PDB file of C-alpha atoms and ligand atoms in Angstrom:
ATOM      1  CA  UNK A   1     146.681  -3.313 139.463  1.00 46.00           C
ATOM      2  CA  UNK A   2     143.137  -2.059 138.710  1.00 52.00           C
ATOM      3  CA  UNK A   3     142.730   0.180 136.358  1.00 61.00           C
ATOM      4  CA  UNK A   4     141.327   3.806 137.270  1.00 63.00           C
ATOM      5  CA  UNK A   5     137.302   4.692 137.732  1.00 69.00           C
ATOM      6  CA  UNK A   6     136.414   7.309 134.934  1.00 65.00           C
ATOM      7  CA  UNK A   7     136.387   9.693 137.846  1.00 65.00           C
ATOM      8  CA  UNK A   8     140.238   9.031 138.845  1.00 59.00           C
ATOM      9  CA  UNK A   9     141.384   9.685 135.108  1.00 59.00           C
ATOM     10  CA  UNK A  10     139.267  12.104 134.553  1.00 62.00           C
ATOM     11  CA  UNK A  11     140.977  13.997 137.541  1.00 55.00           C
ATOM     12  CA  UNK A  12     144.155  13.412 137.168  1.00 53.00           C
ATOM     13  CA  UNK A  13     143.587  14.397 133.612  1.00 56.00           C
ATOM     14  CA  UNK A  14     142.325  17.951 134.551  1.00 51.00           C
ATOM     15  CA  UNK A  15     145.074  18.373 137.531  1.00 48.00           C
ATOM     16  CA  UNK A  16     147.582  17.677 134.378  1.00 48.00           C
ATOM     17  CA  UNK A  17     146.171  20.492 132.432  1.00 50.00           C
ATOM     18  CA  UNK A  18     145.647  22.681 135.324  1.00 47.00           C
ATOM     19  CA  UNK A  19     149.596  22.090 136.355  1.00 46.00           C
ATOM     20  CA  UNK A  20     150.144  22.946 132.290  1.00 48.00           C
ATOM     21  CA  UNK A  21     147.847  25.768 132.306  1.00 48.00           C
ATOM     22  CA  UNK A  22     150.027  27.083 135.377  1.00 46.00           C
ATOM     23  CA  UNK A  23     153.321  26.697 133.666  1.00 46.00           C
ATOM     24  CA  UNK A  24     152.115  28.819 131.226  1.00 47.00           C
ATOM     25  CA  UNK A  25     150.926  31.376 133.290  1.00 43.00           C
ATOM     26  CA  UNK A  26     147.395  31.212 132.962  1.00 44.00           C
ATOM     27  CA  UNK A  27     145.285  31.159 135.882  1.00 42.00           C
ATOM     28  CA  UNK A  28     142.009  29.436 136.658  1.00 41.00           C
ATOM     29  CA  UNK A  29     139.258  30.606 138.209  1.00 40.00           C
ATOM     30  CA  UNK A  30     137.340  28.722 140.603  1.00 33.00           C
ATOM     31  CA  UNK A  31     133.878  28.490 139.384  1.00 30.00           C
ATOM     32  CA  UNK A  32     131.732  26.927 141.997  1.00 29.00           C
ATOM     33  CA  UNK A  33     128.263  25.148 141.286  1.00 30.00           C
ATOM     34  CA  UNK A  34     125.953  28.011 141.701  1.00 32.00           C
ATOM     35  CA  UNK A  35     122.080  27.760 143.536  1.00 33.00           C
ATOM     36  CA  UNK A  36     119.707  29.004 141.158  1.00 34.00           C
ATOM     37  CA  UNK A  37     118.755  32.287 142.798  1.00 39.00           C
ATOM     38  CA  UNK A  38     122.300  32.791 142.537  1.00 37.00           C
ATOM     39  CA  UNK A  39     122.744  31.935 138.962  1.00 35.00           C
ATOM     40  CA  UNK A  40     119.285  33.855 138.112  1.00 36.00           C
ATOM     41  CA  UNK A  41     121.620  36.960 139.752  1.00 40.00           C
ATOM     42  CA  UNK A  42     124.493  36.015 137.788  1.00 36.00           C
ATOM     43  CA  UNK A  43     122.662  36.411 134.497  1.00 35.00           C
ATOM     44  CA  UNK A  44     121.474  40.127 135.516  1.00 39.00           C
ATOM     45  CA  UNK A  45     124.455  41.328 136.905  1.00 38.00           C
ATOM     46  CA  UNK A  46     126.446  39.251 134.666  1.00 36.00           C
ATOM     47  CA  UNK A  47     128.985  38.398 137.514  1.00 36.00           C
ATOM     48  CA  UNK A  48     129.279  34.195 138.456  1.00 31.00           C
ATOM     49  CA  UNK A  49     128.955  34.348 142.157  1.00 32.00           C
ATOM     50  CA  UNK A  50     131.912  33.190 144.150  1.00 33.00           C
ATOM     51  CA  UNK A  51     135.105  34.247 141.633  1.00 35.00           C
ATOM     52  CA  UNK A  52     137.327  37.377 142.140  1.00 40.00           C
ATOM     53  CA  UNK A  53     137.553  39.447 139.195  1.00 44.00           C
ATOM     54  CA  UNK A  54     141.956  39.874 138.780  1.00 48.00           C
ATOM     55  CA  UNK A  55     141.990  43.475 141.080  1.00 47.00           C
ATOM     56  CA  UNK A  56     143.412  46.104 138.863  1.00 50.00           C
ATOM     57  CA  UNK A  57     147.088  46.605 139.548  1.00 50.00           C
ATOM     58  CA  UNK A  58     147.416  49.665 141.419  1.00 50.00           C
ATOM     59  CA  UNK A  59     145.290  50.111 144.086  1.00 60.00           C
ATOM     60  CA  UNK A  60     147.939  51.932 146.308  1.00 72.00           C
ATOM     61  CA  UNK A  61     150.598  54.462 146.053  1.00 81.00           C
ATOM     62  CA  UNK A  62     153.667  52.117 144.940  1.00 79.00           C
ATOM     63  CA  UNK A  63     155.619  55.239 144.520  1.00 83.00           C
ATOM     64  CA  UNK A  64     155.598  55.897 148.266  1.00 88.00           C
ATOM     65  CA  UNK A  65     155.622  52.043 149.286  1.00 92.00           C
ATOM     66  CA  UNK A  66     158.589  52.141 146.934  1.00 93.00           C
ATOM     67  CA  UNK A  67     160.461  54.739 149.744  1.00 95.00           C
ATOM     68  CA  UNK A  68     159.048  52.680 152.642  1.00 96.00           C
ATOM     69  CA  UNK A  69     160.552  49.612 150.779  1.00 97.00           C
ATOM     70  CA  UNK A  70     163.771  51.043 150.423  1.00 96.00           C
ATOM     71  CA  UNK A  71     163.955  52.162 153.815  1.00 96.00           C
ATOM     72  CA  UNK A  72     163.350  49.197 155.405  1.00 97.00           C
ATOM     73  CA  UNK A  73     165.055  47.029 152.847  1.00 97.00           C
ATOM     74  CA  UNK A  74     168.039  49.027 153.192  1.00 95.00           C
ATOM     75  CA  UNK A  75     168.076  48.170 157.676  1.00 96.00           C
ATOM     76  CA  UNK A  76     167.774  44.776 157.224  1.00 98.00           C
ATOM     77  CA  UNK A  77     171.405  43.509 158.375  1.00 98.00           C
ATOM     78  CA  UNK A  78     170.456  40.039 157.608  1.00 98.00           C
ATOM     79  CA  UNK A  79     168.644  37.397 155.443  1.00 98.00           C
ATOM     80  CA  UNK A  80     166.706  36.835 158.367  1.00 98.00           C
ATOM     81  CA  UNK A  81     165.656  40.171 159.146  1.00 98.00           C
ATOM     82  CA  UNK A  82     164.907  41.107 155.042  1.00 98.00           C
ATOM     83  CA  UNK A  83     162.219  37.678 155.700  1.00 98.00           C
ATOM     84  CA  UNK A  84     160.468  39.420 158.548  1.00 98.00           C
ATOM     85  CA  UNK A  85     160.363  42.901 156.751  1.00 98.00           C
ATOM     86  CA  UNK A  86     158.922  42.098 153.373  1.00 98.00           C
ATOM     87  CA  UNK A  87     156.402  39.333 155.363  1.00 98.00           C
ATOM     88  CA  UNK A  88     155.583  42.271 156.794  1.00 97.00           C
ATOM     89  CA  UNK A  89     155.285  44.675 153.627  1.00 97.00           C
ATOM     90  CA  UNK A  90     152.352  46.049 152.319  1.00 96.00           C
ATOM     91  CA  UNK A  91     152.851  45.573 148.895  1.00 96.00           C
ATOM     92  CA  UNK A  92     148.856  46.567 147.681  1.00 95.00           C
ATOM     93  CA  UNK A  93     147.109  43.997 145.714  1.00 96.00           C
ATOM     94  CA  UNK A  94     150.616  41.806 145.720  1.00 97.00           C
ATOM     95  CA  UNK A  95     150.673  41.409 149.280  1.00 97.00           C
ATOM     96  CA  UNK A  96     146.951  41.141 149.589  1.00 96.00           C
ATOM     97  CA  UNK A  97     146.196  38.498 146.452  1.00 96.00           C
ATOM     98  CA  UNK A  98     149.430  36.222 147.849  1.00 98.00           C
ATOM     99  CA  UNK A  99     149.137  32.966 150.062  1.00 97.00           C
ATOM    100  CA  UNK A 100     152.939  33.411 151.202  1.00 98.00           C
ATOM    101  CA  UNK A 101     155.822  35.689 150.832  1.00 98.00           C
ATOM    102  CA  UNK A 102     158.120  33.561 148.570  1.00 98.00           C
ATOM    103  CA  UNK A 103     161.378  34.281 149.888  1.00 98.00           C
ATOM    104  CA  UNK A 104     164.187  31.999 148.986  1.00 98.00           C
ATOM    105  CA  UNK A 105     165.302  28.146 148.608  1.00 98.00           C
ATOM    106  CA  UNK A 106     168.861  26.588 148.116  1.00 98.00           C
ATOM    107  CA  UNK A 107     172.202  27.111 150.106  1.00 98.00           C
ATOM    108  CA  UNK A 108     172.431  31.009 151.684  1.00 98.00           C
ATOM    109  CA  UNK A 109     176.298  30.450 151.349  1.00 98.00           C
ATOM    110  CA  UNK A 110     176.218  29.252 147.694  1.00 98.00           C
ATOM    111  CA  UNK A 111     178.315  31.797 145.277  1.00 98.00           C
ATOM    112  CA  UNK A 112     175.990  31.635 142.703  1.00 98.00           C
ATOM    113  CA  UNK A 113     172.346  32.714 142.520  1.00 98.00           C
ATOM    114  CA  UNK A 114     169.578  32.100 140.909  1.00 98.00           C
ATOM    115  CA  UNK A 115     166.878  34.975 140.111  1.00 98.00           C
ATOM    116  CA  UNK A 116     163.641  34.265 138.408  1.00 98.00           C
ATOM    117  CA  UNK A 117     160.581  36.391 138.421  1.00 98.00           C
ATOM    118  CA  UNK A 118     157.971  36.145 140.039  1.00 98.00           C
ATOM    119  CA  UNK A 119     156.072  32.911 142.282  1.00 98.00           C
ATOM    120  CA  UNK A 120     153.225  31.190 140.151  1.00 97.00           C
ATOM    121  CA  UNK A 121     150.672  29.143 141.981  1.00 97.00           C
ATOM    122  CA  UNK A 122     152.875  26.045 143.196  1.00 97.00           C
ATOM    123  CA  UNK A 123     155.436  28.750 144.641  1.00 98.00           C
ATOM    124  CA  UNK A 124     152.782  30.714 145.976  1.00 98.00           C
ATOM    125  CA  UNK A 125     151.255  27.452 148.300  1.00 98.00           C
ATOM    126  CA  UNK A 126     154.313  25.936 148.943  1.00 98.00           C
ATOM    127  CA  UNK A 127     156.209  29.404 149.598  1.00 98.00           C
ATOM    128  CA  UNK A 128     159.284  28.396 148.038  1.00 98.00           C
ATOM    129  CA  UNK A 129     160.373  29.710 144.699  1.00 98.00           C
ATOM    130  CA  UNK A 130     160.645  27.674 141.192  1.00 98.00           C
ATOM    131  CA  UNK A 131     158.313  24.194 142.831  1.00 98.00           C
ATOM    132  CA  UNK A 132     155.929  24.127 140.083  1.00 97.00           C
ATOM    133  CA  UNK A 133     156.837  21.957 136.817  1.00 96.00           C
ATOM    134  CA  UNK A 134     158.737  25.034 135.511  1.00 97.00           C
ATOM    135  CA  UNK A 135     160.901  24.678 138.572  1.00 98.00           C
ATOM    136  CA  UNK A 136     161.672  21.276 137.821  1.00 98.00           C
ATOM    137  CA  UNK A 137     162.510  21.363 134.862  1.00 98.00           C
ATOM    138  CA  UNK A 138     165.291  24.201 136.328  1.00 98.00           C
ATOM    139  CA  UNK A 139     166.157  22.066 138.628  1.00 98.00           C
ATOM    140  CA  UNK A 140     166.835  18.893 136.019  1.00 98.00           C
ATOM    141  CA  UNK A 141     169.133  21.810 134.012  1.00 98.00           C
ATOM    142  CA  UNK A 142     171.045  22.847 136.550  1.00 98.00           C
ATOM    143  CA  UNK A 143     171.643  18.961 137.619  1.00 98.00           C
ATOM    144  CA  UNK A 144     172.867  18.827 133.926  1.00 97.00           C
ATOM    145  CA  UNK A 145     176.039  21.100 135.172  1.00 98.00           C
ATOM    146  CA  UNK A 146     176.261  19.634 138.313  1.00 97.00           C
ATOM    147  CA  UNK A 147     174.585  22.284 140.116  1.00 98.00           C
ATOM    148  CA  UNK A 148     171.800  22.038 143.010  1.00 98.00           C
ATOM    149  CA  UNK A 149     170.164  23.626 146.182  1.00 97.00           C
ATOM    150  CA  UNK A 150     173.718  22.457 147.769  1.00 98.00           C
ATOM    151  CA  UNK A 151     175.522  25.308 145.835  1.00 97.00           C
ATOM    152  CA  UNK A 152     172.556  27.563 144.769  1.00 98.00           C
ATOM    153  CA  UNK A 153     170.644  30.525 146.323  1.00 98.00           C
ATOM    154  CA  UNK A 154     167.387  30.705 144.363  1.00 98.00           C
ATOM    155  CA  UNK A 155     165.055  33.807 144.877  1.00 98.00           C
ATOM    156  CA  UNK A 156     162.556  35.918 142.250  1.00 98.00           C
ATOM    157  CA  UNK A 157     162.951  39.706 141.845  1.00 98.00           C
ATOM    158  CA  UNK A 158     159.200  39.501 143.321  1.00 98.00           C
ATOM    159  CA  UNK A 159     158.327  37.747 146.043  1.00 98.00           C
ATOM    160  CA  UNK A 160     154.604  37.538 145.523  1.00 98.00           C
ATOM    161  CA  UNK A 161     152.531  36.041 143.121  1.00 98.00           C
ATOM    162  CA  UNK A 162     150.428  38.743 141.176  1.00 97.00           C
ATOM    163  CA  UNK A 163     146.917  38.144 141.186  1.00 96.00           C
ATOM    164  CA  UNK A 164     145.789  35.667 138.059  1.00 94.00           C
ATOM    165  CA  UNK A 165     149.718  35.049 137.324  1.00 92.00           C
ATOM    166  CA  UNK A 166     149.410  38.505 135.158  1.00 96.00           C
ATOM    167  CA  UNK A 167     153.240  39.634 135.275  1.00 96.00           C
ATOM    168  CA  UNK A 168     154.240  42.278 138.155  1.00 97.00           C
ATOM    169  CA  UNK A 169     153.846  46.059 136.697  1.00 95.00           C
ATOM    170  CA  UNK A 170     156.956  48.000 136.271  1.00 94.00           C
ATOM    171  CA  UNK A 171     155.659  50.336 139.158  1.00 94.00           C
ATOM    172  CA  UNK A 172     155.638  46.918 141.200  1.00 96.00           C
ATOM    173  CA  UNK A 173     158.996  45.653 139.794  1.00 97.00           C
ATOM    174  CA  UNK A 174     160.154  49.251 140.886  1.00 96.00           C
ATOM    175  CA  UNK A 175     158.654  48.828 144.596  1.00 96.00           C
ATOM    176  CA  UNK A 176     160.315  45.247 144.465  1.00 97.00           C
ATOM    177  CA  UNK A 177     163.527  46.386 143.544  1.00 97.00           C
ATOM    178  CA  UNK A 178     164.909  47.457 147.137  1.00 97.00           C
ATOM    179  CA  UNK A 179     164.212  44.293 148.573  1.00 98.00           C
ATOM    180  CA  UNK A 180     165.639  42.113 145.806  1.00 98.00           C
ATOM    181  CA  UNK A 181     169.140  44.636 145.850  1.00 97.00           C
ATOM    182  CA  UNK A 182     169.477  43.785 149.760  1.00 97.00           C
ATOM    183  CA  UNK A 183     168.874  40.137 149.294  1.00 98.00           C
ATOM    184  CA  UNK A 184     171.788  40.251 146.743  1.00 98.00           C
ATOM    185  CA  UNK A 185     173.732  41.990 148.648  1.00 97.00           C
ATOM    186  CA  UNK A 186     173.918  39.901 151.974  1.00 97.00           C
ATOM    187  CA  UNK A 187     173.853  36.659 149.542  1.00 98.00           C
ATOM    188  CA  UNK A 188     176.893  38.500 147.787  1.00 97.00           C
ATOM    189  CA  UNK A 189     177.399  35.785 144.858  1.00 97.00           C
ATOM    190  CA  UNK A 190     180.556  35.880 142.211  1.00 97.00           C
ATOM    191  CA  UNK A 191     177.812  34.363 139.825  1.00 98.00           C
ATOM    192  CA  UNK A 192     174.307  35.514 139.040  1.00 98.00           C
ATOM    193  CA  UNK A 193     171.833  33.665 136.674  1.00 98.00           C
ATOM    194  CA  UNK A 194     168.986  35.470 135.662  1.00 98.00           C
ATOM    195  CA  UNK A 195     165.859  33.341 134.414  1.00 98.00           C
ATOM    196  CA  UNK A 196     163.298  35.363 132.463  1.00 98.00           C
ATOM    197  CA  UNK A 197     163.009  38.539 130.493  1.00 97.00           C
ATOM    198  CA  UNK A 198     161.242  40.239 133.436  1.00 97.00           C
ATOM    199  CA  UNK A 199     163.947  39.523 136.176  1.00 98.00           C
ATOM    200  CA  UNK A 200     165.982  40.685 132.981  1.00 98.00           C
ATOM    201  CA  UNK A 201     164.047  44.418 133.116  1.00 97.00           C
ATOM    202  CA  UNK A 202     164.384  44.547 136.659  1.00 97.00           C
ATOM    203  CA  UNK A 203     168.079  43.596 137.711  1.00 98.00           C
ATOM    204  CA  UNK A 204     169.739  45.537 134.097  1.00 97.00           C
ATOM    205  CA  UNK A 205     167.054  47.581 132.574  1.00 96.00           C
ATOM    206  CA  UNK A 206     167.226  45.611 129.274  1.00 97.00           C
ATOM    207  CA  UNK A 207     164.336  44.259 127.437  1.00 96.00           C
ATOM    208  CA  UNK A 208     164.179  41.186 124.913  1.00 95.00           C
ATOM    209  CA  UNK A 209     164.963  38.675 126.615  1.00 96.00           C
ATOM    210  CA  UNK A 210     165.127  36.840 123.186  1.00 96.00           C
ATOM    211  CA  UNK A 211     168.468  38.604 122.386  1.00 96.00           C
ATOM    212  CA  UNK A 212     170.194  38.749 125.589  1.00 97.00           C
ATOM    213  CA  UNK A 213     170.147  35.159 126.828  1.00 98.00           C
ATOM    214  CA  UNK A 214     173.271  33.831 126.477  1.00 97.00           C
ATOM    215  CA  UNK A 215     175.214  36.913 126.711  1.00 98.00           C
ATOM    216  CA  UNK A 216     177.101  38.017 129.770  1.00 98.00           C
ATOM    217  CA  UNK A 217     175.708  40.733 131.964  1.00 98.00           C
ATOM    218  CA  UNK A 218     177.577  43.078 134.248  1.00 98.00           C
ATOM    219  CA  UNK A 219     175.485  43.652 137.521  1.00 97.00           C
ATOM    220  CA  UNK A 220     177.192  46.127 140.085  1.00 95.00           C
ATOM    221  CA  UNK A 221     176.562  44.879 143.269  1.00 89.00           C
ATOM    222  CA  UNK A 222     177.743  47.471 146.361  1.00 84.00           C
ATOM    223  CA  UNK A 223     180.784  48.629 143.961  1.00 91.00           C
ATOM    224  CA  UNK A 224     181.827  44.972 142.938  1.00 92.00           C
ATOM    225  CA  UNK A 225     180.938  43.697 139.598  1.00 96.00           C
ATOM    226  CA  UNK A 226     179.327  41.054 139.171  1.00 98.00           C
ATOM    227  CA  UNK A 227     178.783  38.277 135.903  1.00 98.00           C
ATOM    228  CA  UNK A 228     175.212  37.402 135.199  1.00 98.00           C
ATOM    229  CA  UNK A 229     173.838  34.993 132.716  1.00 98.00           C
ATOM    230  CA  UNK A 230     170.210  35.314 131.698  1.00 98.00           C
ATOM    231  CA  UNK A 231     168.115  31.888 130.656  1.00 98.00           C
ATOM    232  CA  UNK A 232     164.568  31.714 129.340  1.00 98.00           C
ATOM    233  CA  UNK A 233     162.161  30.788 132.058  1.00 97.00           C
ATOM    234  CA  UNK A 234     161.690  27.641 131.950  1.00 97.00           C
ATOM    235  CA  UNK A 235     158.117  27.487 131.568  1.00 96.00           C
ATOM    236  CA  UNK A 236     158.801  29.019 127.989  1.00 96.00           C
ATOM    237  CA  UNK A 237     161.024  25.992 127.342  1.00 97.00           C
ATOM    238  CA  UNK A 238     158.205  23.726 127.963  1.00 97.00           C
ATOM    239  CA  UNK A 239     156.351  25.542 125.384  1.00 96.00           C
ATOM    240  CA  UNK A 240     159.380  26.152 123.294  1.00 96.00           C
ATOM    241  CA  UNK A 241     161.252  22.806 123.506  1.00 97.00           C
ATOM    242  CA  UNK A 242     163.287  23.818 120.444  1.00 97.00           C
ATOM    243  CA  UNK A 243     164.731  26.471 122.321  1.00 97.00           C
ATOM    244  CA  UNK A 244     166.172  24.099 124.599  1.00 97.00           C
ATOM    245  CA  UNK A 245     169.075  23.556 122.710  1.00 97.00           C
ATOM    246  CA  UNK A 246     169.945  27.041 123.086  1.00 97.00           C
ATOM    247  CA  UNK A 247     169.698  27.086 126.982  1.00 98.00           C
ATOM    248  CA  UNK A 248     171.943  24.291 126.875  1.00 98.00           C
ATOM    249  CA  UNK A 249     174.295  26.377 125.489  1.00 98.00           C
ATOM    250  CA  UNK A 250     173.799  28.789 127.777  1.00 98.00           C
ATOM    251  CA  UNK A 251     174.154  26.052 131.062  1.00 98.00           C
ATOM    252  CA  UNK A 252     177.705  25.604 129.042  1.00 98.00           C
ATOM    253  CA  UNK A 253     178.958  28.579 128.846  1.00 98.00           C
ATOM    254  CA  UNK A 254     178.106  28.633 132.488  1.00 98.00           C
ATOM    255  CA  UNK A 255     179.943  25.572 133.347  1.00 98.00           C
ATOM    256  CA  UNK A 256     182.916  27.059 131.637  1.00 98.00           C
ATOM    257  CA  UNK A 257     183.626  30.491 133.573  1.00 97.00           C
ATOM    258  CA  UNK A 258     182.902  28.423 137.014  1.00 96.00           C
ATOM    259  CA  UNK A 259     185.362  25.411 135.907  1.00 96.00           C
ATOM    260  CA  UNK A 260     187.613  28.179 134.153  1.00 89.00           C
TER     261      UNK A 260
HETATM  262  N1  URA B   1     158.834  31.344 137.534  1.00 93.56           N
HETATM  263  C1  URA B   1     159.608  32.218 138.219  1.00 93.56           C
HETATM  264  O1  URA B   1     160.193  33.119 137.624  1.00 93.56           O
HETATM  265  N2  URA B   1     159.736  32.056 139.528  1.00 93.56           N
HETATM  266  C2  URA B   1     159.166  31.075 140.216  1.00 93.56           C
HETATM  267  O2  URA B   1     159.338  30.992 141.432  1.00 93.56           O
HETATM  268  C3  URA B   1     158.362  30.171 139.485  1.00 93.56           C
HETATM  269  C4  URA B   1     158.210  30.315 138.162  1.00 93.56           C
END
């Protein structure tokens, strides 16, 4: 085997930080090589040619896209049909900073689901929720309790990425919320695990994410009540590795009501 050109490591070395940088929710501009007349402009306007400042987050009334999305949401009489309206949403600087509407992954049938928050980059390209490392390292604890896309439904509570990975507003989260009620509602699960204190605020109201993982939730779904377990996100846990120990106890606890 020969060994890498300086240029190979050096790459793979800065797609390893970028993927890291990702995971923790930090975004990266793209900073190209500027001509000098542009870079002369650059230094008296004091903007670098070719980025996108991160828009501010309301640019559009999300009050009355939140009736439109409630409308609509409310119509759709199947998964299929809640795809084609919120691909067709206009969700302000969500919908217009996104690559893809990140919909859903894992079995539609499955009696469990899976909610995180909100698509980071990886999500974003591949327009599939939870891709990205922090996805995999779900993936490898939900393998830990026998669980998988066979018997999972795995969505976000938002199902774009906000621009520079900031976190979705609550006025956003709000505009969300119709769409990710329906979703639950024709997935109708008997188990619900929420991952991350954000899809925490949105699906109970409750902040702290901190205290409430590992307790049991009650979620009322269409008059039917519903047990939901909220995790850390995972790209915390790759920060916080000492915290894993506690989301194993979580995964447990888990294990227990669907064996019990
Ligand atoms: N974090 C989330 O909450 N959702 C994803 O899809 C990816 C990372």
């Amino acid at each position: 085997m020969t060994a890498p050109s300086t240029e190979q490591a050096l790459k793979a070395a800065l797609q390893a930080s970028h993927a890291w940088w990702d995971d923790m929710g930090v975004d990266i501009p793209v900073v190209p090589v500027a001509p000098p007349s542009a870079a002369k402009k650059a230094r008296k306007t004091g903007k670098i040619p070719g980025t996108k400042s991160t828009p501010a987050p309301q640019e559009i009334d999300t009050s009355e896209q939140l009736i439109k999305a409630a409308e609509q949401a409310k119509a759709a009489p199947t998964l299929e049909a809640l795809k084609t309206i919120i691909e067709g949403f206009d969700a302000g600087v969500l919908s217009d900073h996104a690559r893809n509407v990140v919909f859903a992954r894992g079995n539609p049938d499955a009696d469990i689901m899976v909610i995180g928050e909100a698509p980071g980059r990886a999500e974003d390209e591949a327009a599939k929720p939870f891709v990205g490392r922090a996805g995999q390292l779900l993936d490898k604890m939900f393998a830990a309790i026998n669980l998988s896309e066979e018997n999972l439904y795995i969505t976000n509570v938002c199902n774009w990425r906000p621009p520079g990975n900031r976190h979705p507003t609550e006025d956003e989260l709000a505009m969300c919320a119709p769409f990710i009620t329906r979703h639950i509602e024709l997935i109708a699960p008997k188990l619900i695990i929420i991952v991350g204190g954000i899809s925490l605020l949105a699906l109970t109201g409750k902040t702290g994410i901190m205290k409430t993982r590992g307790n049991w939730q009650e979620l009322d779904i269409n008059g039917e009540t519903v047990p939901a377990m909220p995790l850390y996100r995972p790209a915390f846990l790759l920060r916080r590795p000492e915290l894993k120990k506690d989301a194993w106890r979580d995964l447990l606890a888990i294990k227990a009501r669907l064996d019990g």
